[in-house]
XYZ file of C-alpha atoms in Angstrom:
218
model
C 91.335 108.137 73.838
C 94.281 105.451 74.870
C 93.193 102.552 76.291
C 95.312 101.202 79.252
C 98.523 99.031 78.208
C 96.973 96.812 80.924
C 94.278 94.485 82.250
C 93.399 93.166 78.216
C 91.431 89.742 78.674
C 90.176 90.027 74.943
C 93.670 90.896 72.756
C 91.326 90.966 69.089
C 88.998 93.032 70.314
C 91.830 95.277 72.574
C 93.655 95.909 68.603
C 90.258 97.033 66.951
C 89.686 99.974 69.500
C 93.273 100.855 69.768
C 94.765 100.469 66.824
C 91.762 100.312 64.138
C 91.959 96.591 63.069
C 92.080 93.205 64.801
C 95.268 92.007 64.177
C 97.115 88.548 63.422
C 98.643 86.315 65.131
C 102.329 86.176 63.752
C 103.498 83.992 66.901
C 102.431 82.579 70.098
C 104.908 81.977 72.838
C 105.353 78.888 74.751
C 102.268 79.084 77.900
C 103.699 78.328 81.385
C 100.921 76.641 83.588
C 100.923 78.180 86.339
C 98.223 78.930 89.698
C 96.101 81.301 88.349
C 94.280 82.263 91.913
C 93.843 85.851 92.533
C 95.653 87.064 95.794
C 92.914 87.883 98.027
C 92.264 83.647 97.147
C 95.844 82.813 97.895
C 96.410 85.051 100.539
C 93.024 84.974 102.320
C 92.695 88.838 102.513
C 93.083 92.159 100.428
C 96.626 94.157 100.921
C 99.345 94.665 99.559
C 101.138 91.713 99.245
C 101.236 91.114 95.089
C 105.501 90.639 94.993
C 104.605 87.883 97.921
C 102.338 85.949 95.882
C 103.967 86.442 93.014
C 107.124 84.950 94.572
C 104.691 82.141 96.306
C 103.734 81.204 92.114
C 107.024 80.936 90.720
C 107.896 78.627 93.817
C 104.690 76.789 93.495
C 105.429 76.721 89.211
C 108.683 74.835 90.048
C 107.745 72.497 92.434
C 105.180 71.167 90.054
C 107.673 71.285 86.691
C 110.578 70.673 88.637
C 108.883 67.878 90.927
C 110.351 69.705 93.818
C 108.998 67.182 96.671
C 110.258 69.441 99.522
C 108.037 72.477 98.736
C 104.402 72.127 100.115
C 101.703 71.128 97.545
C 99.182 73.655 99.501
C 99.566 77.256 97.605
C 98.051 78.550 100.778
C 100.232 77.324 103.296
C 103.561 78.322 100.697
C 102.298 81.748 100.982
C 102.695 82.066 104.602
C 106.057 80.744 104.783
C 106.889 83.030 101.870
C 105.408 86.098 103.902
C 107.522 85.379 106.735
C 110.636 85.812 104.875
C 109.520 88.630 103.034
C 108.842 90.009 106.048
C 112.703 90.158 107.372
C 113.271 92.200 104.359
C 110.774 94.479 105.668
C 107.709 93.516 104.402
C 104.087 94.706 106.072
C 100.624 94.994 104.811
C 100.759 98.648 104.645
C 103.688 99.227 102.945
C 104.128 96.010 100.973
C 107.592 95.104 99.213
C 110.462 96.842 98.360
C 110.698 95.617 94.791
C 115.020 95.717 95.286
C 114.234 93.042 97.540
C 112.284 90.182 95.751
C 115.243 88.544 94.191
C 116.709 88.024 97.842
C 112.861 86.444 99.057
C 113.114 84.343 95.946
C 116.506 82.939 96.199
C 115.978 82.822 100.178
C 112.035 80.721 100.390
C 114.206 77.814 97.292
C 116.911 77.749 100.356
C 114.713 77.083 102.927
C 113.113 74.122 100.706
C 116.829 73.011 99.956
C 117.238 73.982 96.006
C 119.484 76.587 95.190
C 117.830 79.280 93.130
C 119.656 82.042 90.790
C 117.490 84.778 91.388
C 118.010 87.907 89.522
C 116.819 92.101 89.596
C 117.294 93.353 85.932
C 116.663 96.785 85.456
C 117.368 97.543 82.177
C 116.008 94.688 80.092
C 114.835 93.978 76.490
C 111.861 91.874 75.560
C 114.105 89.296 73.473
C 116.889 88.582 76.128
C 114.114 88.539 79.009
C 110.805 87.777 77.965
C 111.056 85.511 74.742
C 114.223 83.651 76.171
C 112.988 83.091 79.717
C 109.882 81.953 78.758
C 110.848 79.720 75.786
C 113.349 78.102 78.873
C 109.907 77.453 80.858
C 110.971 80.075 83.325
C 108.399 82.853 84.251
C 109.485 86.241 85.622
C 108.205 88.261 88.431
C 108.128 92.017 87.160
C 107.404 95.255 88.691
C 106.072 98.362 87.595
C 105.955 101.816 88.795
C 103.761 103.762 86.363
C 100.781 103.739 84.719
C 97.682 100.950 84.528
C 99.875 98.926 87.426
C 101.506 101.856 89.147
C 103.243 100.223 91.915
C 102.245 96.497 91.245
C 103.724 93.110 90.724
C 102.676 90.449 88.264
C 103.869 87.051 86.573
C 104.976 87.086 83.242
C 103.477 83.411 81.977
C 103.954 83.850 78.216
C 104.288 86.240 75.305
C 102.966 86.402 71.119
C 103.403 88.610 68.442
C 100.665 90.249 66.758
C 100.964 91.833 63.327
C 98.766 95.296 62.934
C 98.921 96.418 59.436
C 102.812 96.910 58.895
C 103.673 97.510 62.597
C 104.495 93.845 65.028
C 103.102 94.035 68.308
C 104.244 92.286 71.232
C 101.997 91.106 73.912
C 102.988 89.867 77.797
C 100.598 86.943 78.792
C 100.532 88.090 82.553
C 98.641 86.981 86.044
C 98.784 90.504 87.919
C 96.621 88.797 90.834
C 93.606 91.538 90.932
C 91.567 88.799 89.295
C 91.999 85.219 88.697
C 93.131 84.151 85.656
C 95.361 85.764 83.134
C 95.536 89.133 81.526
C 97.549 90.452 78.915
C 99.541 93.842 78.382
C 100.287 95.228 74.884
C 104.088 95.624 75.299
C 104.392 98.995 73.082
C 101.523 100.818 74.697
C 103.496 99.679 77.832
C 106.837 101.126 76.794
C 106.027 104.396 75.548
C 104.068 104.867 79.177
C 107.449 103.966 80.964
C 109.524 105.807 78.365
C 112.560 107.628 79.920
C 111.886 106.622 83.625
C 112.756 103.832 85.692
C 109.740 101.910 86.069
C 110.654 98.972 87.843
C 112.254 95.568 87.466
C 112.431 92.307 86.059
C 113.345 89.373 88.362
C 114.752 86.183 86.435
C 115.333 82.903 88.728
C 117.069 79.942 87.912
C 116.479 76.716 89.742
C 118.749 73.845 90.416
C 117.286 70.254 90.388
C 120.194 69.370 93.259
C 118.852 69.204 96.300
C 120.770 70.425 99.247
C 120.523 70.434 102.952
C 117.318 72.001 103.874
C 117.698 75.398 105.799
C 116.603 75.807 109.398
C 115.119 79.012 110.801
């Protein structure tokens, strides 16, 4: 029986029962430290707000990287602001986020701040051009999925290595999907083959300028 592409906390271990052996470590990413709170513990309740908070820790990533002195220091308090936006795009509890729409909360919460933010939907995408280049530029990405282990979830890609199984390379995503605090992994070829022929989702890159600009009023 499969395991799930998702969820992995022990990667070793995950290789031995999927794939027979443990595997080596041909290459480890560059880590991006980021808030690892679940988002009940960000949030301060249970719904379904995961492309909110995952928005909320890219923003709260750059602020601390970036020293960006206009965004609040209090991950709680960056949250609400961040729910009221996503809100105008049609946001609520029930229904959560369209994923279409989380470039658009990005780009509009750096505004607000006053940093300009290239924030970008890809939707078809390769694991070179927007994993391993993003995140060796210290930029995580926000990505949605439609099927499988996170059916209809968002998470933070924070990272990325390269595990060699036998002959075959094996690419892992060093995620915080927000269920649970900390971070998770998701064995990128299991992954693929689930999504295989369908749209599953979306990547969302964003770019942040160190100019500060007028800050936005609402």
């Amino acid at each position: 029986m499969r395991k799930p592409y998702g969820g992995i906390t022990n990667v070793s271990k995950y290789f031995l029962e999927q794939y027979g052996q443990k595997g080596i470590l041909v290459k480890r990413g560059r880590p991006l430290l980021m808030n690892q709170l679940s988002m009940e513990q960000i949030s301060g309740r249970r719904t379904r707000n995961c492309s909110v908070v995952a928005v909320t820790r890219v923003l709260d990533y750059y602020r601390k990287t970036m020293n960006l002195e206009n965004i609040p220091e209090d991950i709680h308090e960056l949250y609400k602001f961040v729910e009221e936006v996503a809100e105008s795009y049609g946001y609520s509890d029930k229904r959560g986020t369209i994923p279409f729409f989380i470039a658009g909360i990005t780009r509009e919460a750096f505004k607000y701040y006053g940093y300009k933010a290239r924030c970008r939907g890809v939707y078809v995408w390769s694991f070179e051009k927007h994993v391993v280049k993003e995140i060796s530029q210290g930029r995580p990405v926000i990505m949605n999925i439609a099927r499988g282990f996170y059916r209809d979830h968002t998470v933070v890609v924070c990272g990325y290595s390269i595990w060699k199984v036998g002959d075959k390379m094996y690419p892992m995503l060093r995620v915080i999907d927000g269920w649970k605090r900390g971070v998770h992994y998701i064995d990128y070829e299991a992954f693929a083959m689930d999504i295989s022929q369908s749209i599953f989702g979306s990547f969302n890159t964003t770019v942040v300028s160190p100019t500060h600009m007028n800050r936005q009023k609402i």
